[in-house]
Amino acid sequence: MRTARPFCRLASFCFVATIAVLPAAAQSGAVYRQVQGTLEYEEGGSLARRPIRSIQASIYPLSAPSNVSVVSTDSRGYFSANLRSASIPPGSYVEMTFQARNFAADVYLELDGANDRMTWRRRVRVPSGSAPVDLGGLVTVGNVSAHFNIAECLRVGHLYASARRGDTDAISRADVEYPDASWSHYNSFWNEIKLSGPRIRGYGGAVDPNTGAPVDRGFRDETILHEYGHYLTDDISDHDGTGGPHTETQDLGYEFAWMEGFPTYYAHAVEAAYPADVTMTRSLETNLGGPAGSEATTWACLWDLHDGLGTETFDRVNGTASIRTAIFQIFDSEIDRGSLRNGTSISRTILGFRSAWANRQLSPAADLDAVFAG
Ligand SMILES: [Ca+2]
Ligand SMILES: [Ca+2]
Ligand SMILES: [Ca+2]
Ligand SMILES: [Ca+2]
Ligand SMILES: [Zn+2]
């Protein structure tokens, strides 16, 4: 039940990127001139440059802003358009605008009431000659590159899910608000992911309730994909958890443990499939010592089915590609329906998952039970 929202006003500003020195061109008089470049964003912490993939950008002569060419960035962040040479003579300006939106995610500052989203703008003076005009640039951390990290996490998370579907219900484009002043969570009423972040442009300002220290989840891929796991649960699966405050080792019931444990497993499964694109800062191999009804036990069991044979004596399940796919398919189909393929009801818990696993005969029963006991 997505709520329609009005079109959003621009809260735009420029980001500055170095203008490339271009060689003088030998020829003149061409009808079209290429405008191209690579868009990148700065990773938090490492400040590594990462491509901005699968977004659309609008390119236009500053003198004729309605004369728009829409381009898409590829897997390297590269884009290209051919503009009429007469519309961008040397000395004039060509401009590009884009937002943090791809097929999986729409990331903004705030839509409830204020309708503020970021628009990044790049303006370049057209050099003489006929060589391509470089409009590429880097969105820095200071210019809220976190929005592109979030969009990239969900893009990869969407690819992971789409390649492993067990059902035909659709995955919609997720709305993501960053920075939010509250603790990161998924709001199932607004169908909106809210990610904690520091004070930016009048929004955010999240602090740790215990220490008072600022909290920033804009580059914390596990949190981002965990919340997207809740989003996917809402779109293509289901849960019987109640929500509310929790820690990973608390026993708040098997339903709660599944609702919170599966998204954490999913975040790590995405990293295992796309290690160059998302980063987890811990391993799920070791259970944190929670009781059977804790979310840590749920994700630790799922992880041991997913991973290889390792050194754990109780883990005799070698998570092949087909097993990994089956884990997601059970989430998408049996857990979604609350029943096995033969119609027998199951709970939306790790115990229901175990029944579905056994029903699919994905591993010898004794090996499955050993993982659940481990
Ligand atoms: Ca489904
Ligand atoms: Ca383990
Ligand atoms: Ca294993
Ligand atoms: Ca293991
Ligand atoms: Zn959660």
XYZ file of C-alpha atoms and ligand atoms in Angstrom:
379
model
C 0.000 0.000 0.000
C 2.350 2.658 -1.231
C 1.184 6.198 -0.577
C 1.375 8.565 -3.543
C 3.546 11.582 -2.947
C 3.688 14.896 -4.811
C 6.558 15.570 -7.158
C 9.464 16.846 -5.143
C 11.013 20.240 -5.309
C 14.713 20.439 -5.994
C 17.182 21.004 -3.223
C 19.994 21.235 -5.703
C 23.585 22.277 -5.408
C 26.685 21.943 -7.460
C 29.449 19.475 -6.946
C 32.806 20.497 -8.210
C 34.968 18.211 -10.264
C 38.166 18.915 -12.071
C 37.710 19.857 -15.681
C 39.848 17.636 -17.819
C 42.397 19.229 -20.119
C 41.276 18.280 -23.584
C 43.387 18.121 -26.712
C 42.662 20.680 -29.387
C 40.698 19.111 -32.183
C 41.828 19.174 -35.772
C 38.455 19.241 -37.399
C 35.504 21.511 -37.040
C 32.038 21.712 -38.454
C 30.783 18.329 -37.182
C 27.021 18.228 -36.654
C 27.296 16.504 -33.261
C 29.733 16.736 -30.411
C 30.127 13.994 -27.851
C 29.563 14.772 -24.193
C 30.752 11.985 -21.931
C 32.406 11.081 -18.673
C 32.451 8.839 -15.635
C 30.494 9.470 -12.450
C 31.988 8.231 -9.210
C 31.228 8.530 -5.529
C 33.561 8.676 -2.581
C 33.348 5.809 -0.098
C 33.149 6.826 3.565
C 36.249 6.060 5.621
C 38.560 4.797 2.860
C 37.552 7.614 0.479
C 37.936 5.059 -2.343
C 36.338 6.071 -5.652
C 33.450 3.841 -6.690
C 31.370 3.984 -9.881
C 27.853 5.416 -9.786
C 26.019 2.692 -11.710
C 22.635 2.453 -13.393
C 21.438 5.986 -12.759
C 19.970 8.381 -15.277
C 21.388 11.842 -15.823
C 20.012 14.764 -17.802
C 22.429 16.680 -20.062
C 21.513 19.960 -21.741
C 23.032 23.187 -23.089
C 22.777 25.820 -20.375
C 21.335 28.158 -23.003
C 18.527 25.681 -23.798
C 17.736 23.752 -20.592
C 14.643 22.140 -22.072
C 16.757 20.481 -24.772
C 17.545 17.466 -22.592
C 19.427 14.302 -23.468
C 18.865 11.534 -20.918
C 21.770 9.131 -20.436
C 22.299 6.098 -18.195
C 25.535 5.195 -16.453
C 26.954 1.743 -17.085
C 28.739 -0.625 -14.696
C 31.811 1.647 -14.771
C 29.767 4.789 -14.139
C 30.375 5.849 -17.765
C 27.850 7.800 -19.820
C 27.849 9.383 -23.257
C 25.543 11.564 -25.357
C 25.831 13.344 -28.673
C 24.625 16.940 -28.623
C 24.218 19.160 -31.655
C 27.459 21.099 -32.012
C 25.527 24.259 -32.752
C 23.798 24.002 -29.353
C 27.093 23.871 -27.410
C 29.565 26.171 -29.188
C 32.996 26.643 -27.577
C 32.739 29.040 -24.659
C 29.144 28.091 -23.867
C 28.185 25.831 -20.964
C 26.809 22.339 -20.878
C 25.167 21.090 -17.701
C 24.215 17.739 -16.215
C 21.941 16.889 -13.291
C 21.292 13.556 -11.619
C 19.810 12.021 -8.494
C 20.472 8.931 -6.367
C 17.869 6.728 -7.998
C 18.206 3.421 -9.852
C 15.894 0.470 -10.550
C 16.188 -0.761 -6.952
C 16.294 2.377 -4.830
C 15.200 5.989 -4.607
C 17.321 7.738 -1.980
C 16.410 11.177 -0.625
C 16.753 13.418 2.395
C 13.102 13.578 3.441
C 9.802 13.186 1.641
C 7.302 13.423 4.498
C 6.174 17.032 4.353
C 9.395 18.658 3.232
C 9.926 16.750 -0.034
C 13.638 17.347 -0.116
C 15.854 15.320 -2.352
C 19.381 15.934 -3.517
C 20.072 16.889 -7.108
C 23.715 16.944 -8.128
C 24.693 19.359 -10.854
C 27.814 19.524 -12.983
C 28.490 22.475 -15.277
C 31.382 22.632 -17.722
C 32.539 25.317 -20.160
C 32.769 23.860 -23.642
C 36.380 23.976 -24.873
C 37.309 24.822 -28.434
C 37.779 22.046 -30.944
C 35.639 18.990 -31.435
C 37.003 16.534 -28.867
C 34.470 15.042 -26.456
C 33.399 17.322 -23.613
C 34.133 15.694 -20.245
C 31.269 16.045 -17.755
C 32.491 13.323 -15.404
C 33.119 13.928 -11.754
C 33.298 12.700 -8.205
C 30.593 13.098 -5.570
C 32.474 13.553 -2.310
C 31.464 12.486 1.193
C 30.849 16.170 1.937
C 28.403 16.268 -0.961
C 26.466 13.317 0.465
C 28.026 10.464 -1.526
C 26.347 8.185 1.055
C 23.211 8.411 -1.105
C 25.065 6.635 -3.909
C 26.499 4.007 -1.581
C 22.968 3.246 -0.390
C 21.647 3.126 -3.979
C 24.498 0.780 -4.958
C 23.882 -1.563 -1.994
C 20.220 -1.898 -2.932
C 21.068 -2.307 -6.630
C 23.286 -5.263 -5.781
C 20.773 -6.579 -3.241
C 18.069 -6.432 -5.904
C 20.269 -8.318 -8.388
C 20.909 -11.009 -5.768
C 17.211 -11.463 -5.078
C 16.143 -11.330 -8.728
C 18.531 -14.124 -9.665
C 17.129 -16.441 -6.971
C 13.365 -15.982 -7.064
C 10.992 -18.757 -6.017
C 7.804 -16.842 -6.727
C 6.363 -14.240 -9.100
C 5.424 -11.410 -6.708
C 7.162 -8.175 -7.688
C 10.011 -6.331 -6.007
C 9.216 -2.621 -6.064
C 11.708 0.237 -6.012
C 12.537 0.977 -2.395
C 12.236 4.437 -0.879
C 15.172 5.246 1.394
C 15.528 8.235 3.683
C 19.002 9.311 4.794
C 20.041 10.783 7.151
C 17.359 10.017 9.717
C 17.565 11.059 13.344
C 16.127 7.754 14.589
C 17.713 4.313 14.820
C 17.831 2.642 11.379
C 14.622 0.774 10.639
C 12.085 -0.175 8.007
C 8.691 1.483 8.309
C 6.143 -0.969 6.896
C 3.335 1.611 6.921
C 5.196 4.035 4.641
C 7.163 1.257 2.907
C 10.231 3.294 3.650
C 13.735 2.457 4.841
C 15.141 5.012 7.248
C 18.878 5.025 7.876
C 20.504 6.798 10.802
C 22.860 9.591 9.919
C 24.485 12.773 11.137
C 23.081 16.239 10.704
C 23.079 17.062 6.958
C 21.234 19.979 5.388
C 18.886 20.264 8.346
C 18.034 16.550 8.619
C 19.348 13.628 10.624
C 21.357 13.995 13.798
C 21.139 10.414 15.081
C 23.031 9.641 18.282
C 23.671 6.432 20.174
C 21.142 6.400 23.042
C 23.735 4.942 25.414
C 26.852 6.910 24.561
C 25.491 10.032 22.884
C 27.988 9.509 20.033
C 26.859 10.353 16.473
C 25.552 7.381 14.453
C 26.075 7.170 10.691
C 24.837 4.183 8.683
C 25.242 5.723 5.216
C 28.283 3.559 4.483
C 27.419 0.610 6.751
C 26.494 -1.927 4.095
C 25.309 -4.577 6.570
C 22.769 -2.190 8.084
C 21.671 -0.947 4.649
C 21.135 -4.475 3.306
C 19.577 -5.671 6.594
C 16.925 -2.964 6.253
C 16.497 -3.891 2.583
C 15.971 -7.453 3.800
C 12.989 -6.155 5.784
C 11.809 -4.381 2.636
C 12.034 -7.624 0.631
C 10.213 -9.473 3.413
C 7.367 -6.994 3.026
C 7.379 -7.183 -0.788
C 7.954 -10.879 -1.524
C 7.793 -12.815 1.770
C 6.085 -12.411 5.131
C 6.800 -12.517 8.848
C 4.986 -12.929 12.149
C 7.333 -10.824 14.279
C 6.110 -7.859 16.255
C 9.017 -5.414 15.941
C 10.418 -3.214 18.668
C 13.745 -2.885 20.473
C 15.984 -5.937 20.401
C 19.520 -7.224 20.643
C 20.866 -10.106 18.588
C 21.230 -12.506 21.531
C 17.854 -11.881 23.180
C 15.199 -14.588 22.985
C 12.126 -12.663 21.849
C 10.539 -15.704 20.247
C 11.251 -17.636 17.064
C 9.041 -15.354 14.965
C 10.978 -12.291 16.056
C 14.276 -14.139 15.539
C 13.327 -14.991 11.952
C 12.108 -11.473 11.177
C 15.465 -10.001 12.283
C 17.807 -12.916 11.588
C 16.958 -13.534 7.943
C 17.765 -9.926 6.846
C 21.169 -10.117 8.550
C 21.900 -13.457 6.823
C 20.693 -11.959 3.526
C 23.089 -8.973 3.844
C 26.026 -11.372 4.182
C 24.763 -13.620 1.384
C 24.760 -10.569 -0.917
C 28.348 -9.792 0.052
C 29.387 -13.398 -0.630
C 27.950 -13.091 -4.152
C 29.208 -9.536 -4.817
C 32.358 -9.137 -2.695
C 33.711 -6.270 -4.800
C 30.543 -4.214 -4.440
C 29.456 -4.401 -0.813
C 31.433 -4.809 2.394
C 30.537 -6.488 5.675
C 32.599 -5.614 8.738
C 32.106 -8.937 10.554
C 31.523 -12.641 9.883
C 28.399 -14.637 10.724
C 30.374 -17.871 11.095
C 30.357 -17.775 14.893
C 27.084 -17.657 16.762
C 27.212 -14.895 19.364
C 26.071 -17.407 21.971
C 22.403 -16.477 21.917
C 19.679 -18.921 22.910
C 17.829 -20.995 20.288
C 15.120 -18.338 19.961
C 17.555 -15.459 19.316
C 18.106 -13.787 15.975
C 21.844 -14.580 16.235
C 21.021 -18.294 16.253
C 18.723 -17.879 13.248
C 21.389 -16.135 11.170
C 24.154 -18.466 12.369
C 22.119 -21.522 11.218
C 21.333 -19.948 7.845
C 24.976 -18.995 7.408
C 26.220 -22.532 8.089
C 23.877 -23.873 5.406
C 25.151 -21.145 3.052
C 28.898 -21.389 3.650
C 31.365 -24.145 2.775
C 32.685 -26.881 5.019
C 35.182 -24.823 7.044
C 36.467 -26.011 10.377
C 33.266 -26.380 12.393
C 32.802 -30.071 13.164
C 29.008 -29.750 13.248
C 28.855 -27.975 9.874
C 28.769 -30.751 7.262
C 26.607 -28.791 4.798
C 28.544 -27.468 1.822
C 26.606 -24.437 0.597
C 26.663 -24.843 -3.181
C 25.160 -22.272 -5.522
C 21.947 -24.308 -5.736
C 21.708 -24.529 -1.938
C 22.191 -20.767 -1.635
C 19.485 -20.212 -4.200
C 17.177 -22.601 -2.338
C 17.593 -20.639 0.915
C 16.318 -17.509 -0.799
C 13.588 -19.429 -2.594
C 12.270 -20.830 0.689
C 12.110 -17.248 2.039
C 10.261 -16.189 -1.118
C 7.858 -19.116 -1.402
C 7.376 -21.492 1.572
C 7.935 -18.829 4.273
C 5.875 -16.332 2.260
C 2.922 -18.726 2.053
C 3.442 -20.241 5.481
C 3.252 -23.719 3.985
C 5.328 -26.396 2.347
C 4.962 -27.209 -1.335
C 2.631 -30.041 -0.311
C 0.390 -27.567 1.558
C 1.436 -28.463 5.111
C 1.506 -25.344 7.284
C 4.814 -24.137 8.689
C 5.702 -21.291 11.014
C 7.599 -18.265 9.716
C 10.627 -19.170 11.800
C 13.909 -21.034 11.506
C 11.883 -24.119 12.512
C 9.513 -23.620 9.587
C 12.529 -23.016 7.366
C 14.026 -26.304 8.617
C 10.831 -28.131 7.605
C 10.967 -26.581 4.139
C 14.629 -27.495 3.806
C 13.954 -31.094 4.803
C 10.952 -31.218 2.486
C 13.152 -30.107 -0.419
C 15.726 -32.770 0.607
C 18.554 -30.266 0.262
C 20.909 -32.170 2.566
C 20.849 -35.367 4.633
C 18.577 -34.867 7.649
C 21.389 -35.648 10.087
C 23.607 -32.926 8.582
C 20.794 -30.411 8.816
C 20.107 -31.304 12.432
C 23.815 -31.018 13.285
C 23.876 -27.448 11.965
C 20.777 -26.595 13.997
C 22.355 -28.116 17.101
C 25.723 -26.367 16.493
Ca 6.949 -14.419 -2.556
Ca 29.009 -21.202 11.899
Ca 28.396 -24.903 5.772
Ca 30.217 -22.782 8.808
Zn 15.925 -5.291 11.630
